[in-house]
XYZ file of C-alpha atoms in Angstrom:
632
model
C -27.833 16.145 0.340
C -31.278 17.827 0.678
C -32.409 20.233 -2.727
C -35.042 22.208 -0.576
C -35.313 25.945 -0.905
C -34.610 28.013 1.934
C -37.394 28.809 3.986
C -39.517 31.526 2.794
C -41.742 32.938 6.034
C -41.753 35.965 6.178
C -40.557 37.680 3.116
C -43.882 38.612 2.027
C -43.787 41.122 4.503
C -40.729 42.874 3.242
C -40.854 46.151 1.610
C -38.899 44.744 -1.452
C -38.794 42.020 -3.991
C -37.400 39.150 -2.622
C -36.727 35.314 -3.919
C -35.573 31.799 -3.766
C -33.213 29.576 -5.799
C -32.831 25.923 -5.879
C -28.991 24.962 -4.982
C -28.626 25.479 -8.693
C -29.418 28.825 -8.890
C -33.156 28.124 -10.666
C -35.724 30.403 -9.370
C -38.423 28.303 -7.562
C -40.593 31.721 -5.379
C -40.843 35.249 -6.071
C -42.739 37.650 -3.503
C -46.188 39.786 -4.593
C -43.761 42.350 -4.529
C -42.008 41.222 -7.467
C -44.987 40.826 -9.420
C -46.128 44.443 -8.696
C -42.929 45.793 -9.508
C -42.313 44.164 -13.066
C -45.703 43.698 -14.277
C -45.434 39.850 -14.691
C -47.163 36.870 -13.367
C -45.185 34.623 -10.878
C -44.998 31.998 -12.948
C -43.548 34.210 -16.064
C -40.576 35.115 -13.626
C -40.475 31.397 -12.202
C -39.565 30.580 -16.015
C -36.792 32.717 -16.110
C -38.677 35.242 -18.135
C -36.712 37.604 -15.482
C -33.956 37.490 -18.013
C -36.200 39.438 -20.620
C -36.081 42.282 -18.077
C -32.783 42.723 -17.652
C -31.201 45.164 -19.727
C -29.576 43.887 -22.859
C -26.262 45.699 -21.847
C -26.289 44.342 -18.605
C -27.597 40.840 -19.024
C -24.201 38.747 -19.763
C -22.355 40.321 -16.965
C -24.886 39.669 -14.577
C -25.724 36.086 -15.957
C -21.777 35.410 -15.374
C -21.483 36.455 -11.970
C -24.318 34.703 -11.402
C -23.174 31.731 -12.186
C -19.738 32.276 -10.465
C -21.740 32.843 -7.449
C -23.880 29.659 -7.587
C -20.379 27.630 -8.817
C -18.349 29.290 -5.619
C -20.915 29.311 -3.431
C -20.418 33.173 -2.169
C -22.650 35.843 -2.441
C -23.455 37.653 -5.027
C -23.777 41.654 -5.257
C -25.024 43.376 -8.615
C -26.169 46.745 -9.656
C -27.888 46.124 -12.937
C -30.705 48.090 -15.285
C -34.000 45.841 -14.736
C -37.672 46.864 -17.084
C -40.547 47.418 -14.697
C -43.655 48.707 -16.899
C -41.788 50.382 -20.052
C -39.206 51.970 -18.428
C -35.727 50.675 -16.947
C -34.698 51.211 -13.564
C -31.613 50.496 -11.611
C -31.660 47.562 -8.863
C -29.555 46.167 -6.256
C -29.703 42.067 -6.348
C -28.277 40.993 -3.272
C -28.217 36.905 -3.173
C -26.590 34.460 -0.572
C -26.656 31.039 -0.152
C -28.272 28.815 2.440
C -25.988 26.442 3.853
C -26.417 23.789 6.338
C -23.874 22.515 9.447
C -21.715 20.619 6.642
C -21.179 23.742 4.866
C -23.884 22.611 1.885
C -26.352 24.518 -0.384
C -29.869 24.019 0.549
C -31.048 26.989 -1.986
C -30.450 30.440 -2.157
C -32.090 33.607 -1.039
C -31.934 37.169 -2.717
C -33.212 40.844 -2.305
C -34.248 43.082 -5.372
C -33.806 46.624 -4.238
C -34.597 49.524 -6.318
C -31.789 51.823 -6.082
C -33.574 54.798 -7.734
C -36.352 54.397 -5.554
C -34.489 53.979 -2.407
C -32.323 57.122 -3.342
C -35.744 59.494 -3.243
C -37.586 57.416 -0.955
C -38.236 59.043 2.557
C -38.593 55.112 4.519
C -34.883 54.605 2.829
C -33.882 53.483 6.098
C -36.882 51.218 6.871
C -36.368 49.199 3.580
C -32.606 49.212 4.765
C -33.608 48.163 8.452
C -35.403 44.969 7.063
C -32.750 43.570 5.170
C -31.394 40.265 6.088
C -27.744 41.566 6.074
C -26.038 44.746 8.019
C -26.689 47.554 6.297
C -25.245 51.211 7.597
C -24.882 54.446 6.120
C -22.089 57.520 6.342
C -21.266 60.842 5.937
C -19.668 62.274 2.762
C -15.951 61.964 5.152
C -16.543 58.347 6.277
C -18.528 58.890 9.421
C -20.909 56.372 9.962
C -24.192 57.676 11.318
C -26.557 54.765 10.978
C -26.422 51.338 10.993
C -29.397 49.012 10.931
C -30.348 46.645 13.688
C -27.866 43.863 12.356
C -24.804 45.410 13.627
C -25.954 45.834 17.152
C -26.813 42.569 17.682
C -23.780 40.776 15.964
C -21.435 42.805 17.588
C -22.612 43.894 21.092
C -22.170 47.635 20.487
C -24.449 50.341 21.047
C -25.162 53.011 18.615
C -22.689 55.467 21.168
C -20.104 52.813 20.695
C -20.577 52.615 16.783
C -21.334 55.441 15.796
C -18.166 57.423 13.891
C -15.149 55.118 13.706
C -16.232 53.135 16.273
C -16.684 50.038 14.173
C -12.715 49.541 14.305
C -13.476 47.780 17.899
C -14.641 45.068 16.196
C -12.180 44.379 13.767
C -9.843 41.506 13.421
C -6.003 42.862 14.497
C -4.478 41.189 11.003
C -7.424 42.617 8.770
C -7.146 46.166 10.163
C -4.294 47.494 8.603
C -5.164 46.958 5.068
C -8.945 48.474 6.209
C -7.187 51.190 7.389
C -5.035 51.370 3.976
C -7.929 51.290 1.524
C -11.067 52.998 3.345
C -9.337 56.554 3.769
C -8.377 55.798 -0.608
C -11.849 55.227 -1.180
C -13.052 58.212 0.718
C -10.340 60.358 -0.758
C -11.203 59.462 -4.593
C -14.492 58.269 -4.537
C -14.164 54.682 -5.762
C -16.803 51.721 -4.700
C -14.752 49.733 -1.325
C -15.479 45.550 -1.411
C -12.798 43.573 0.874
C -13.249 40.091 2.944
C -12.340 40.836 6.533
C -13.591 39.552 10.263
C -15.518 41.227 12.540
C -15.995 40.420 16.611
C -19.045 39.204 17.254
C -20.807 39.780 20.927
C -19.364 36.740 22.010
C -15.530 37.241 21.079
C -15.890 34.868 17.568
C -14.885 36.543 14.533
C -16.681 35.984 11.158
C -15.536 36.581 8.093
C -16.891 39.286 5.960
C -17.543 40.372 2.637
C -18.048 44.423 2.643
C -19.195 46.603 -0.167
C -19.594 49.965 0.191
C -20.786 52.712 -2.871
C -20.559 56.081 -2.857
C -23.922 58.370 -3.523
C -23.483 61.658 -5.917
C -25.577 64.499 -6.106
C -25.863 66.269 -9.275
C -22.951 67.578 -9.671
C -20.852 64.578 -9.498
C -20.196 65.175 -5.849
C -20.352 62.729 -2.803
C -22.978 63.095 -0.243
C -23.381 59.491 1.120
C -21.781 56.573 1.490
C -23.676 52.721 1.730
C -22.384 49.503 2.698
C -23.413 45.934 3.380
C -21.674 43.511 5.189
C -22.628 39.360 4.170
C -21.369 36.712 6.555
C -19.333 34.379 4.400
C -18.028 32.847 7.138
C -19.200 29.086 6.195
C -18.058 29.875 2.613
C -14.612 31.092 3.561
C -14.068 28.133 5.342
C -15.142 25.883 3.291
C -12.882 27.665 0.910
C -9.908 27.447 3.295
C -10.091 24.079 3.814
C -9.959 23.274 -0.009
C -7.476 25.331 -0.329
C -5.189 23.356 2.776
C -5.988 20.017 0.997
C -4.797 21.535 -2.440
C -1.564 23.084 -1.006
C -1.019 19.833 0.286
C -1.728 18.091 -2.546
C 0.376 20.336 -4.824
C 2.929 20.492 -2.169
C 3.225 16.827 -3.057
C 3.354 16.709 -6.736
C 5.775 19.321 -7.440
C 9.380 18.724 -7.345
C 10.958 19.514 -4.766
C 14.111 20.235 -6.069
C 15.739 20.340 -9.958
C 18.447 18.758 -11.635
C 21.778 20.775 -10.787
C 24.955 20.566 -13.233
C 28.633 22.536 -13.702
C 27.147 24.005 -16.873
C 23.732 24.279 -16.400
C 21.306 25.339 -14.428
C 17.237 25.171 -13.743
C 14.755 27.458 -11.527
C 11.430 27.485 -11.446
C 8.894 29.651 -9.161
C 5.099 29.379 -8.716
C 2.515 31.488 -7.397
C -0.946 31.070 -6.780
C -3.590 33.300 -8.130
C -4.952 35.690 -5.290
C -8.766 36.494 -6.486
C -9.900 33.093 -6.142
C -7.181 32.416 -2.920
C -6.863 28.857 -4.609
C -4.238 26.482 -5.391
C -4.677 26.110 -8.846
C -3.549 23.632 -12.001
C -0.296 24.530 -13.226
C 2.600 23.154 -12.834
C 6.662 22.355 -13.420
C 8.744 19.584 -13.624
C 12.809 18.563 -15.266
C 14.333 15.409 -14.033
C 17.373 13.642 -15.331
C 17.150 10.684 -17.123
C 19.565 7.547 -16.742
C 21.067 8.334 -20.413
C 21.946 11.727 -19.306
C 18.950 13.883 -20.647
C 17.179 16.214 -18.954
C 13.540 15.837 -19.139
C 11.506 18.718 -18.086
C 7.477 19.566 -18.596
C 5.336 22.707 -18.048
C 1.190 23.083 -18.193
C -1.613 24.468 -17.111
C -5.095 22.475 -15.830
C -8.461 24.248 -16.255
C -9.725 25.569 -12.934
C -9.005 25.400 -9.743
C -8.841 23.725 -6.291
C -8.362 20.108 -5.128
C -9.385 18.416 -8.403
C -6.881 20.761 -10.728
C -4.524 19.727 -7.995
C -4.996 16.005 -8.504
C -5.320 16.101 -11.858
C -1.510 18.102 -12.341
C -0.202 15.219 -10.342
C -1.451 12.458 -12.504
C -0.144 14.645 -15.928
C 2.929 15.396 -14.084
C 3.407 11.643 -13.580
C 2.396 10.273 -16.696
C 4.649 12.553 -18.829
C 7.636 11.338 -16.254
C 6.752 7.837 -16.904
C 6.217 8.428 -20.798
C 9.902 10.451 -21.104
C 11.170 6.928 -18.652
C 9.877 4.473 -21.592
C 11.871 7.254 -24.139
C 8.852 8.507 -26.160
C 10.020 11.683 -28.088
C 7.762 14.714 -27.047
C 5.228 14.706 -29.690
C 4.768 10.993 -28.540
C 4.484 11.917 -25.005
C 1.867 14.722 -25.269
C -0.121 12.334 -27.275
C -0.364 9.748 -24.964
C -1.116 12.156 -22.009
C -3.546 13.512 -24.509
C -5.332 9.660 -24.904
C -4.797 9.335 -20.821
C -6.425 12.870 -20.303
C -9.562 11.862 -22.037
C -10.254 8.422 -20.477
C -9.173 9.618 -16.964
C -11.071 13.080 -16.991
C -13.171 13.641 -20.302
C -14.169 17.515 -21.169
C -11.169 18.459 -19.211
C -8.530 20.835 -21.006
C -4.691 21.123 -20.346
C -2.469 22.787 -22.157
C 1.509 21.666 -21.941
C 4.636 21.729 -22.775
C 7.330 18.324 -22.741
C 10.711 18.163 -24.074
C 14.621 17.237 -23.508
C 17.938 18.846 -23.314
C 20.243 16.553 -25.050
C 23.096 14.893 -22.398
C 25.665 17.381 -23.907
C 23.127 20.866 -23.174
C 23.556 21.719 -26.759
C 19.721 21.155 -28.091
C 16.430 21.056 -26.981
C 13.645 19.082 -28.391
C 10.145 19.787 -27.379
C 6.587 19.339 -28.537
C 3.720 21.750 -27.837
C -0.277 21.395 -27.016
C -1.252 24.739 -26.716
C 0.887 26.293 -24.502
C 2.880 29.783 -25.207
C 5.865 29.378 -26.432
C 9.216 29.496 -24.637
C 11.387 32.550 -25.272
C 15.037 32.070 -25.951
C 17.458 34.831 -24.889
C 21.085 34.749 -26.472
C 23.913 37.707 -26.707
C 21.454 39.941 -25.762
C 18.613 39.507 -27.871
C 15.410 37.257 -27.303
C 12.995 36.007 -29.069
C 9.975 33.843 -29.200
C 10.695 30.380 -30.273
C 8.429 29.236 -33.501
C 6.921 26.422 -34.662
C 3.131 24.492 -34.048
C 1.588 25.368 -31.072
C -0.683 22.072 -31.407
C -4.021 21.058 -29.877
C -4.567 21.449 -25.809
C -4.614 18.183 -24.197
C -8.577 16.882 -23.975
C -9.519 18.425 -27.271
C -9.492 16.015 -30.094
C -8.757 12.342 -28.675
C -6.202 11.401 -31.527
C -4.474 14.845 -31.775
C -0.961 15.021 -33.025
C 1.912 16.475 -31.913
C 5.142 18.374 -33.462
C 8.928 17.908 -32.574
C 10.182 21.091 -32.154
C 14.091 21.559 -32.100
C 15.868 24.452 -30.943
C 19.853 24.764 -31.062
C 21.434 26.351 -28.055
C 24.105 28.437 -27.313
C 26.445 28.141 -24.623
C 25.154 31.832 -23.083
C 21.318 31.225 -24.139
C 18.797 31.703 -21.367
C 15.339 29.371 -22.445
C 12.171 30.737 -20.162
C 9.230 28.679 -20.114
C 5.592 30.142 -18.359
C 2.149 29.643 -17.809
C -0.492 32.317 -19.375
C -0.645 33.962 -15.487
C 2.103 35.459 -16.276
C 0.763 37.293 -18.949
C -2.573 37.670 -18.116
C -2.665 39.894 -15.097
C -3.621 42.954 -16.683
C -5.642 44.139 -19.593
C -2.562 44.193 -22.255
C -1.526 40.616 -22.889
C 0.160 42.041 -25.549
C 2.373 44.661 -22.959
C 2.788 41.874 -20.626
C 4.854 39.466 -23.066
C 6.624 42.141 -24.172
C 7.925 42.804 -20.456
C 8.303 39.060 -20.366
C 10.831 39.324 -22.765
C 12.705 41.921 -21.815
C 13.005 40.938 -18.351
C 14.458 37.486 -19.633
C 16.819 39.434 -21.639
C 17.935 41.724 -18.621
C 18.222 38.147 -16.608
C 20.332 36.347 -18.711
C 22.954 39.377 -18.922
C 23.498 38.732 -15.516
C 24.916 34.866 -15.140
C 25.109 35.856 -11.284
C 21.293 36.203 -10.675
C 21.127 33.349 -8.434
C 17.116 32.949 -8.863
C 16.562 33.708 -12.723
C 12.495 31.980 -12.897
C 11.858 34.103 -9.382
C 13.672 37.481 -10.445
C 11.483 37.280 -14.125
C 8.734 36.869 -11.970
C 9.160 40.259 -9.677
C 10.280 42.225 -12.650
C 6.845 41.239 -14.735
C 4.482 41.295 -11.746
C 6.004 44.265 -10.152
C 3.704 44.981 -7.769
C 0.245 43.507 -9.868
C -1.395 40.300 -8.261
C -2.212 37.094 -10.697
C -5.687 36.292 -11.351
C -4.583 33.018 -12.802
C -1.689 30.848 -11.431
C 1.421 31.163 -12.796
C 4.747 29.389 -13.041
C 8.127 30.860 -14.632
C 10.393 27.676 -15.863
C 13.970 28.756 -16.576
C 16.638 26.874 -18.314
C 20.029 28.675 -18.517
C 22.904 27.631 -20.052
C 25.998 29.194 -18.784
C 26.064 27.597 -15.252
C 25.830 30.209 -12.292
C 29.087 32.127 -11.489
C 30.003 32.003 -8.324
C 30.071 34.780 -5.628
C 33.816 35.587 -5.098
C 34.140 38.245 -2.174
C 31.670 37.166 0.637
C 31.533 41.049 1.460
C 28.734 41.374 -1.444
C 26.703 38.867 0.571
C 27.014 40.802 3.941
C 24.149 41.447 5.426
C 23.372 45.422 5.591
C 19.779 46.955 4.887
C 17.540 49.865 5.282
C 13.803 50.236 6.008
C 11.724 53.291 6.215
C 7.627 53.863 7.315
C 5.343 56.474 9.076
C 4.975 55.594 12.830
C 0.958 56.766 11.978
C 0.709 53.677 9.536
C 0.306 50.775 11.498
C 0.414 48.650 8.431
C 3.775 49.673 7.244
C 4.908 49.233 10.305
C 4.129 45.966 10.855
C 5.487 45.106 7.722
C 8.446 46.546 8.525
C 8.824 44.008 11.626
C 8.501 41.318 9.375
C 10.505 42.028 6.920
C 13.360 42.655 10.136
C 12.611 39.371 11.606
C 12.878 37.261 7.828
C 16.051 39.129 7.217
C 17.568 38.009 10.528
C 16.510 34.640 10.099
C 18.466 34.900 6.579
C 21.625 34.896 7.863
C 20.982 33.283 11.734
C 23.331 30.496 12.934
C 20.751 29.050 14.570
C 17.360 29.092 14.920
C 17.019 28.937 18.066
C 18.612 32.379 18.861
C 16.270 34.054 16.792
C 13.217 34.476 19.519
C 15.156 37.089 21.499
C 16.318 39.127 18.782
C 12.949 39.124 17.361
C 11.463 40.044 20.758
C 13.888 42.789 20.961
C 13.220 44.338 17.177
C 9.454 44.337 18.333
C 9.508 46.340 21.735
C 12.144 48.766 20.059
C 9.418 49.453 17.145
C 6.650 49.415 19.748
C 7.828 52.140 20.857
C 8.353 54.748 18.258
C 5.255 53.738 16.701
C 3.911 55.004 20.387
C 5.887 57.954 21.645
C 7.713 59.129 18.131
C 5.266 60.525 15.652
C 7.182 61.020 12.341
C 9.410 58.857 10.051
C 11.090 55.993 11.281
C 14.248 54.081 10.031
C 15.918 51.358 10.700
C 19.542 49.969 9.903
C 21.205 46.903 10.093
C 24.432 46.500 9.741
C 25.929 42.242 10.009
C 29.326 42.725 8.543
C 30.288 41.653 12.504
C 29.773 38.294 14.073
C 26.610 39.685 16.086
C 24.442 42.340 13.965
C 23.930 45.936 14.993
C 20.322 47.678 14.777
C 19.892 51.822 14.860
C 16.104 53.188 15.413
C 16.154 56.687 14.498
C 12.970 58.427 14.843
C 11.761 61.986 14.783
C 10.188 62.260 18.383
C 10.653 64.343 21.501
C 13.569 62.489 22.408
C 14.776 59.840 25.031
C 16.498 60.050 28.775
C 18.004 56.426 30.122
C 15.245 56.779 32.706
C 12.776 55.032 30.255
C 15.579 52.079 30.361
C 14.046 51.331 34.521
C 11.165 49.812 35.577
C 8.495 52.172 36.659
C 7.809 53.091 39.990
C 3.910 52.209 40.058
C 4.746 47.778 39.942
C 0.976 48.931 37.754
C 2.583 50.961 35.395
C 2.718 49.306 32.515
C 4.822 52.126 30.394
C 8.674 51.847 29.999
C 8.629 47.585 31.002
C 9.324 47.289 27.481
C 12.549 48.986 26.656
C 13.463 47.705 30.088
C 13.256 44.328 28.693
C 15.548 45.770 25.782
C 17.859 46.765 27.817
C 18.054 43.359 29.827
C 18.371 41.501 26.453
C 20.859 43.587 24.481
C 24.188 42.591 23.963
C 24.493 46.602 23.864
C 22.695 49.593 23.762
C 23.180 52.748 23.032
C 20.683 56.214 23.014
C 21.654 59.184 20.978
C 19.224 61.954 21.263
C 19.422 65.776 19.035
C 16.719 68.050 20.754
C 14.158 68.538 18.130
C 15.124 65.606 15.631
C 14.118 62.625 17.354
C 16.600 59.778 19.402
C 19.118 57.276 17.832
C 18.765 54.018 19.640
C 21.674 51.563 18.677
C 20.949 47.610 19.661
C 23.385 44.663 19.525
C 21.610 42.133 18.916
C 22.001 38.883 20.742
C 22.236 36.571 17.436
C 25.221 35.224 15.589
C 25.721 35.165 11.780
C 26.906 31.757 10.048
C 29.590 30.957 7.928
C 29.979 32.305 4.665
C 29.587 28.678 3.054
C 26.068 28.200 5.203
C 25.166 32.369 4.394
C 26.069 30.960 0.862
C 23.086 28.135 1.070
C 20.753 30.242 2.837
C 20.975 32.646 0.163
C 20.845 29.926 -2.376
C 17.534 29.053 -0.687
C 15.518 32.329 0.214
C 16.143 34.846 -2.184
């Protein structure tokens, strides 16, 4: 791998400080500019005497992102107070990594901009213009009225096309939406925009993107400007993509793919992945039963991320199974995967939990390194179970462990979770205590079918992990089963705005799983699916307003109303247009050719009622019973 700096004609002519790193992030050239600017010799700044000028406030921040950047390998944005000649002044650093065909760092280059200076500047948009990046500017409402040469040639455009809202030509079709969902926010209240999204390029390739966009205030606290910067991470999000493919695949390997099932008993167990870092990470579940009629089960959590966490969880997954096999007690187990840790993957930490439910599901013994402890939930109350946390795995090479032994009763509820699930938000403290009451809401209800994943959604809510996390669930009172069918039949209700594409196409997913829920086969789903999309096509097109949609499967074949508020429907729009050019109405035509039945409903003023049959049979209750079982 070459460790060259990135090539460095050229920057002196730049009207602002710019640099070059080493792949490691170590300064190795700083432009005149630089110099100027702070008052110091090259050489003091090549010998990171930079740091000295950073303000004390600001330094650890920026020295962590820094380093996130340089471990990642994406850019890095900062706004941060830097000395220049006595007083402190706020800069931009804008830094990206140069990366050859194999996706490599060769160095790094970066931009210090002064902020202040640009703000009062009159050439503001000639120091903008030479950036390496694209750079554009807009109006207190959103409307862009400059961009810098960048844009125009990595998209094609011209500044008629651009200018405005024309930059939502170039968008990626999946990314839009959610551009669309949090732009107009940050317009509306004034908060900073950053999303990763594709744009078009001239020749019809999207790139990926990383935007951040900042609002400028006058004195009054008011917005008069808007400025944003768009990086091309495409190598890096690709490179990031495909370690991410390798470690679902790994993981997808290592995890069980399905847990011990009894009369009186039952496991669950759901993960998901942290979304910040959009990487597979190290935790991980496991229960198996054991030829003497045990249950073994583990739970832990690897430092970091990616393909090696991956590999390492299936190596402590495995060596805990083969350690409960030989019939270690727990305390003996986690010390041995403790020894194993350190001479497989020294300075690596993992914290864990192994243990057994005795063959008659009356006790469970379990030893802890480091992990939080399980809750137990019985008649109603919960509580924390007690008792020696111990030492992470990879800490201490001979640590010792604690048996742990916790009596069960025949209605107890025992959840087990990684620190993700607590660690979303900035009250830990908040977050276990919403742990524990959604356990003890759970375990009221013996007909939950999906205990770990219903936990899960009533914690989370609607917050996204930063760290992996797993919910483990060990009940005790079997799972009741599901007398009258009729509870399971399928009937359900979805609402959006025509004007919001995103909920919209949301809402067509959502349709589509739902009928795949309960589908005989598989193979008659296609037609149904096409006919759910041409039917929402439409209102989103002609019926401005609230939609809704109903289905209603207590039949063999399911039956779907659209009601909408538009100006109303004649069977007409059912035909093919005259003009064989026209491409308006070939849609519902289609419909109308697919349909087991169709029916239009229109009130003058309140929109049209179209009802569908669709062309898709439900299965038996016993199969609606598994698919259930499976999916929700």
């Amino acid at each position: 791998m070459e460790h060259a700096a990135p090539p460095k004609h050229g920057f002196n002519s730049i009207p602002v400080s710019t640099w070059t790193a080493d792949p490691d992030g170590r300064i190795c050239y700083v432009s005149p500019r630089w110099s100027e600017w702070t008052g110091l010799e090259p050489q003091a700044l090549l010998r990171d005497q930079w740091r000295n000028l950073v303000h004390p406030h600001d330094l650890s921040g920026f020295l962590r992102d820094y380093a996130d950047a340089i471990a990642r390998r994406i850019p890095l944005y900062a706004d941060i107070r830097m000395r220049t000649r006595g007083a402190y002044k706020r800069v931009r650093i804008l830094c990206e990594p140069c990366l050859n065909e194999r996706g490599e760092v060769l160095g790094w280059h970066g931009v210090l901009l002064d902020i202040e200076g640009l703000h009062a500047a009159q050439n503001r948009f000639e120091v903008l213009e030479a950036l390496p990046i694209i750079a554009w500017s807009a109006d207190s409402d959103g409307w862009i009225d400059w961009y810098n040469a960048r844009w125009y040639e990595y998209t094609g455009q011209t500044p008629e096309e651009a200018r405005g809202w024309g930059w939502q030509a170039v968008h990626h079709p999946e990314d839009f939406p959610e551009v669309m969902r949090r732009w107009p926010r940050s317009i509306e209240t004034g908060e900073p925009f950053e999303m990763e999204f594709r744009l078009r390029r001239h020749d019809g390739i999207y790139h990926w993107f990383l935007t951040r966009i900042e609002p400028m205030r006058d004195e009054a606290g008011g917005i008069v400007r808007w400025y944003g910067t768009n990086v091309d991470i495409d190598a890096q999000k690709k490179a990031e993509e495909r370690s991410k493919r390798i470690a679902e695949t790994v993981q997808d390997v290592f995890l069980p793919k399905s847990l011990p099932r009894l009369e009186d008993m039952r496991l669950d167990a759901t993960y998901i992945a942290a979304e910040k870092d959009a990487l597979i990470g190290g935790d991980w579940y496991d229960a198996f039963l054991l030829p003497d009629g045990r249950i073994a089960f583990s739970i832990g959590d690897v430092a970091g991320h990616g393909l090696d966490a991956s590999m390492l969880v299936g190596r402590m997954r495995q060596a805990i199974f083969t350690l409960a096999f030989k019939g270690l007690n727990p305390a003996q187990i986690l010390a041995d995967a403790n020894r194993i840790l350190h001479h497989q993957n020294p300075g690596t930490f993992v914290t864990a939990i192994a243990g057994y439910i005795s063959d008659d599901h009356t006790r469970i013994t379990y030893a802890n390194a480091g992990h939080p402890h399980p809750i137990y939930v019985s008649e109603g109350a919960e509580r924390s179970t007690v008792g020696e946390s111990g030492i992470p795995l990879g800490v201490l090479t001979d640590a010792k462990y604690q048996n742990e032994v916790l009596d069960v009763a025949r209605d107890a509820l025992v959840v087990l979770y990684t620190d993700g699930m607590t660690e979303f938000g900035r009250d830990i403290a908040a977050a276990e205590r919403r742990l524990q009451a959604a356990a003890v809401l759970v375990a009221a209800d013996p007909k939950v079918r999906h205990p770990a994943r219903a936990i899960q959604e009533i914690v989370l809510d609607t917050n996204t992990v930063a760290d992996d996390a797993v919910v483990l669930t060990i009940g005790f009172s079997g799972m009741q089963p599901v007398e009258d069918d009729r509870r399971m039949a399928p009937e359900k209700l979805w609402r959006f705005h025509s004007s919001d594409a995103f909920s919209a196409q949301g809402a067509r997913l959502e349709v589509g799983a739902y009928l795949r829920r309960f589908a005989k086969a598989e193979e008659d789903i296609f037609t149904s699916e096409l006919i759910v999309g041409e039917l929402l096509a439409n209102t989103v097109e002609h019926a401005p307003g609230l939609v809704e949609i109903h289905i209603d499967w207590f039949a063999d074949h399911p039956v779907m109303t659209v009601r909408d508020a538009g100006p109303g429907m004649t069977r007409s729009r059912f035909a093919l247009p005259d003009d064989p050019f026209d491409e308006n109405g070939r849609g519902l035509f289609l419909v109308k050719q697919l349909a087991g039945d169709i029916s239009v409903k229109d009130s003058p003023g309140f929109g049209s009622e179209i009802r569908v049959t669709l062309p898709i049979r439900r299965g038996k209750p016993a199969e609606n019973l598994r698919l259930l079982d499976n999916t929700t």
